[in-house]
Amino acid sequence: MKKGTAIVWLRNDLRLHDNEVLSSAILKSEFQIPLYIIDPRWFAQGDLGFTKTGAYRLQFILEALADLRNSLRNIGADLLIKVGQPEEIIPKLAKTLKVNTIFTSQEVTQEEIFIEKNLENKIFAQGISIEYYWQSTLFHIDDIPYSAQHIPDIFTEFRKETEKTTKVRTLFPEPLQIKFPSGLEAGDIPSLASFGFSLPQPHSDSAFPFEGGETAAKARLHYYLWESNLIAEYKETRNGLIGTDYSSKLSAWLSLGCISPRYIYFEIAKYEKERKKNQSTYWLIFELLWRDYFRLVARKFGNKLFAQDGLKGNSLKWKTDIANFIKWREGETGIPFIDANMRELKLTGFMSNRGRQNVASFLTKDLEIDWRWGAAWFEHCLVDYDPCSNWGNWAYIAGVGNDPRENRYFNILTQAKRYDPKGKYVRTWIPEIAQIEGFNINRPDQYPNTIKYPSPLVKIEKWA
Ligand code: FAD
């Protein structure tokens, strides 16, 4: 039987399609109040002098909220938007609106769990219950062949066994109607400026010129599969560096839950049936499994994910050289391939996977700087920031995570020659280089004075 009024506290599930939280609230309660809370703690200054969440991600969130609000209004509801701490706002709202259940997604990382526990303490005292739903991975946690603590420490082991034994669950249908209490003031969507942020003019070479929201996410997937057939070449193009098309660019929408990985999976399955099935179409699913894996690893290891000695408890020696960190952060190391990537990140909120691997390796293995500083800068900049994928990948590259290979190391010059042989990428992001006619990445003697080669920051013979 349907029971009273529910708050649907949306977090990283800003969509109508395949949304178990929303579907369950509709099934179990008479009225549903979708709610999103922007937490000021996201904008607290960290020890390194920058906020956890930066302008690109916040802008993307605000766009996603506008889109979701629009979709909810089309089915008779609205999206309440509040600014404040969830554990303060929800109990008050629940009391005023006589809510008896909170429906929300299940998160796995430290800060989210801390908020959940504080919230529970308050609402349980008010006689209000909370229901959590697991909904951000491709494979449901209850279907995989491992219990939480037994997730293998090696990805391949996890992938092979899971692929063999587990089926992707079917999609929850998009709700056609939501019963929203009448007369409820939903609140305006705040502006970027109200949080003290502004964004530069979009960069014409941005690899990520997209808007937040479910509508844009579905449009991108449609383009990537059905309009362009790019999916059929993904395995060959995915290490690209320039433009919108070398990879799916779905990560930012996935991180906010504007698109469900299951929805992507079933669209690819349809594409494979109707157009083409090859290694590339499989490879995108393979990458989604990495995403699942990092979430499960975060759940297994808890706060170790954010600790200096990481998941393995490897107490490596890390430097805390702030001057070199700032050079890395600002794209002023003197290594063109590193600087181009870091400048792209700062100017657009995005960097390719190949770039991320290289700059993370450079910071941790060449500059030997505390990997958590790099992860924190990525957290601030990335439009697609996701705590599990970000900290999991950083720990992996720093040698304190799930990499079975000891001492994985990226030779930056070899990488630059392989992935940017003509220097097109570095020319795109480093204006000093762009001015040099016929610049050749393999001719360090051609580097402008501002680019000091060999860089004084690293012993370049390491790369010889
Ligand atoms: P595609 O190549 O099209 O891949 C499809 C999807 O698979 C991606 O959208 C993503 O959801 C998933 N995926 C691909 N590679 C990985 C991976 N290595 N780990 C986890 N999921 C993956 N990804 C994030 O979503 N958020 C992060 O905060 C993040 N931080 C990273 C930090 C470092 C140091 C590194 C090396 C990687 C990080 N990644 C992160 C993973 C990866 O770089 C991005 O997911 C990818 O570049 C996004 O572009 P895309 O959507 O076009 O990816």
XYZ file of C-alpha atoms in Angstrom, residues 44-271:
228
model
C 35.446 25.111 1.077
C 39.067 26.145 0.428
C 41.436 23.222 0.901
C 44.961 23.406 2.358
C 46.375 23.773 -1.154
C 44.407 26.963 -1.776
C 41.638 25.799 -4.077
C 38.088 24.536 -3.603
C 37.049 20.923 -3.863
C 34.511 21.689 -6.579
C 35.457 24.191 -9.255
C 33.538 26.266 -11.798
C 33.297 23.753 -14.670
C 31.715 21.063 -12.593
C 29.373 23.423 -10.781
C 28.214 24.899 -14.088
C 27.560 21.383 -15.380
C 25.560 20.549 -12.246
C 23.446 23.715 -12.601
C 22.708 22.837 -16.226
C 21.763 19.301 -15.228
C 19.390 20.667 -12.587
C 17.694 22.996 -15.080
C 17.194 20.106 -17.462
C 15.839 17.781 -14.785
C 13.512 20.444 -13.428
C 12.142 20.945 -16.909
C 11.523 17.213 -17.378
C 9.880 16.940 -13.966
C 7.596 19.881 -14.728
C 6.489 18.099 -17.902
C 5.143 15.254 -15.785
C 3.388 17.371 -13.192
C 6.139 17.723 -10.618
C 9.068 20.010 -9.852
C 12.574 19.858 -8.434
C 13.153 21.511 -5.083
C 16.586 23.082 -4.998
C 18.204 24.087 -1.712
C 21.630 25.314 -0.728
C 22.908 24.016 2.598
C 23.844 20.846 4.448
C 21.568 17.890 3.684
C 21.613 16.704 7.295
C 20.201 20.105 8.323
C 17.839 20.745 5.428
C 16.168 17.352 5.050
C 14.969 16.896 8.676
C 13.490 20.415 8.688
C 11.817 19.968 5.337
C 10.535 16.534 6.314
C 8.942 17.973 9.435
C 7.226 20.861 7.626
C 6.000 18.692 4.784
C 5.032 15.735 6.985
C 7.273 13.350 5.104
C 7.600 9.777 6.321
C 10.287 8.328 4.042
C 13.421 9.573 2.324
C 14.426 7.743 -0.843
C 17.988 8.131 -2.054
C 20.874 6.384 -3.798
C 23.538 4.468 -1.939
C 26.926 6.144 -2.013
C 30.234 4.592 -1.023
C 32.721 7.311 -0.124
C 33.660 8.938 3.149
C 32.013 12.368 2.894
C 28.741 11.053 1.519
C 28.517 8.343 4.191
C 29.305 10.870 6.936
C 26.345 12.974 5.785
C 24.073 9.924 5.600
C 24.923 8.914 9.177
C 24.294 12.425 10.527
C 21.053 12.604 8.615
C 19.924 9.215 9.930
C 20.567 10.298 13.544
C 18.216 13.208 13.076
C 15.428 11.703 11.020
C 15.204 8.449 12.988
C 14.503 10.554 16.086
C 11.625 12.118 14.125
C 10.241 8.687 13.183
C 11.215 9.097 9.505
C 12.783 6.239 7.596
C 15.326 6.249 4.754
C 15.621 3.804 1.873
C 18.858 3.476 -0.083
C 19.114 2.103 -3.627
C 22.252 1.007 -5.411
C 22.086 2.537 -8.850
C 25.193 3.965 -10.395
C 26.971 0.898 -11.757
C 26.420 -1.251 -14.820
C 26.196 -4.460 -12.812
C 24.066 -4.333 -9.699
C 26.031 -4.957 -6.539
C 23.680 -7.771 -5.508
C 24.286 -9.637 -8.772
C 28.076 -9.782 -8.908
C 29.810 -12.970 -7.788
C 31.623 -11.300 -4.875
C 30.628 -9.938 -1.498
C 31.728 -6.368 -0.747
C 34.931 -7.386 1.047
C 35.910 -10.007 -1.528
C 36.185 -7.844 -4.641
C 39.450 -9.045 -6.245
C 42.388 -6.669 -6.035
C 43.054 -7.186 -9.736
C 40.623 -5.731 -12.272
C 41.004 -8.483 -14.877
C 40.040 -11.127 -12.363
C 36.950 -9.122 -11.411
C 35.985 -8.435 -15.022
C 36.345 -11.990 -16.309
C 34.320 -13.597 -13.548
C 31.669 -10.880 -13.501
C 31.186 -10.901 -17.275
C 30.784 -14.665 -17.166
C 28.245 -14.814 -14.388
C 26.316 -11.555 -14.246
C 23.527 -10.068 -16.324
C 22.798 -6.391 -16.637
C 19.428 -5.670 -15.057
C 16.642 -4.286 -17.215
C 15.900 -0.566 -17.133
C 13.373 1.038 -14.839
C 10.767 2.728 -17.019
C 10.691 6.500 -17.100
C 7.842 7.783 -14.900
C 4.901 9.293 -16.767
C 3.574 11.157 -13.777
C 4.749 12.202 -10.347
C 2.374 13.287 -7.607
C 3.886 16.469 -6.287
C 2.175 18.282 -3.381
C 0.454 21.414 -4.623
C 1.579 24.883 -3.565
C 5.153 23.860 -2.805
C 7.736 26.545 -3.652
C 10.582 24.854 -5.555
C 13.184 27.645 -5.315
C 15.298 29.200 -8.060
C 18.339 27.528 -9.536
C 21.246 29.558 -8.149
C 23.740 31.123 -10.517
C 27.408 30.247 -10.832
C 28.241 33.779 -9.668
C 26.267 33.323 -6.447
C 28.957 30.814 -5.410
C 31.728 33.218 -6.324
C 32.640 31.506 -9.613
C 32.886 32.680 -13.183
C 33.911 30.862 -16.339
C 36.018 32.116 -19.202
C 34.549 32.152 -22.712
C 34.330 28.530 -23.890
C 37.588 27.543 -25.578
C 37.169 26.886 -29.290
C 39.359 23.759 -29.057
C 37.632 22.284 -26.032
C 37.176 18.517 -26.264
C 34.190 18.905 -23.976
C 31.908 21.720 -25.186
C 28.806 19.990 -23.829
C 25.985 20.933 -21.461
C 24.914 19.109 -18.351
C 21.641 17.191 -18.140
C 19.862 14.037 -19.194
C 18.704 15.507 -22.517
C 22.244 16.394 -23.611
C 23.559 13.034 -22.365
C 21.076 11.052 -24.437
C 21.739 13.254 -27.446
C 25.480 12.630 -27.138
C 24.997 8.868 -26.922
C 22.679 8.977 -29.912
C 25.276 10.944 -31.863
C 28.155 8.697 -30.831
C 26.320 5.538 -31.876
C 23.609 6.159 -34.417
C 24.486 9.434 -36.144
C 28.261 9.104 -36.459
C 28.996 5.377 -35.957
C 32.032 6.502 -33.948
C 31.427 3.674 -31.504
C 32.537 1.202 -34.179
C 36.070 2.718 -34.134
C 36.302 3.476 -30.430
C 39.109 1.011 -29.722
C 41.320 2.657 -32.342
C 40.491 6.278 -31.488
C 40.155 6.220 -27.707
C 43.756 7.273 -27.082
C 43.226 10.485 -29.003
C 43.854 13.926 -27.588
C 42.078 16.447 -29.785
C 38.407 17.156 -30.385
C 35.073 15.804 -29.275
C 35.047 12.528 -31.171
C 38.028 10.389 -30.160
C 36.059 8.967 -27.205
C 32.470 8.921 -25.997
C 32.759 11.929 -23.618
C 30.027 10.369 -21.506
C 31.959 10.559 -18.229
C 30.607 13.856 -16.891
C 27.004 12.797 -17.441
C 27.742 9.419 -15.910
C 29.309 10.993 -12.843
C 26.155 13.012 -12.114
C 23.892 10.185 -13.166
C 22.370 12.143 -16.060
C 22.722 8.886 -17.965
C 22.583 5.371 -16.607
C 25.344 2.918 -17.576
C 22.628 0.322 -18.143
C 20.968 2.613 -20.658
C 24.315 2.931 -22.485
C 24.753 -0.846 -22.373
C 21.356 -1.580 -23.906
C 21.818 1.081 -26.603
C 25.146 -0.499 -27.538
C 23.521 -3.948 -27.576
C 20.885 -2.581 -29.955
C 23.583 -1.004 -32.121
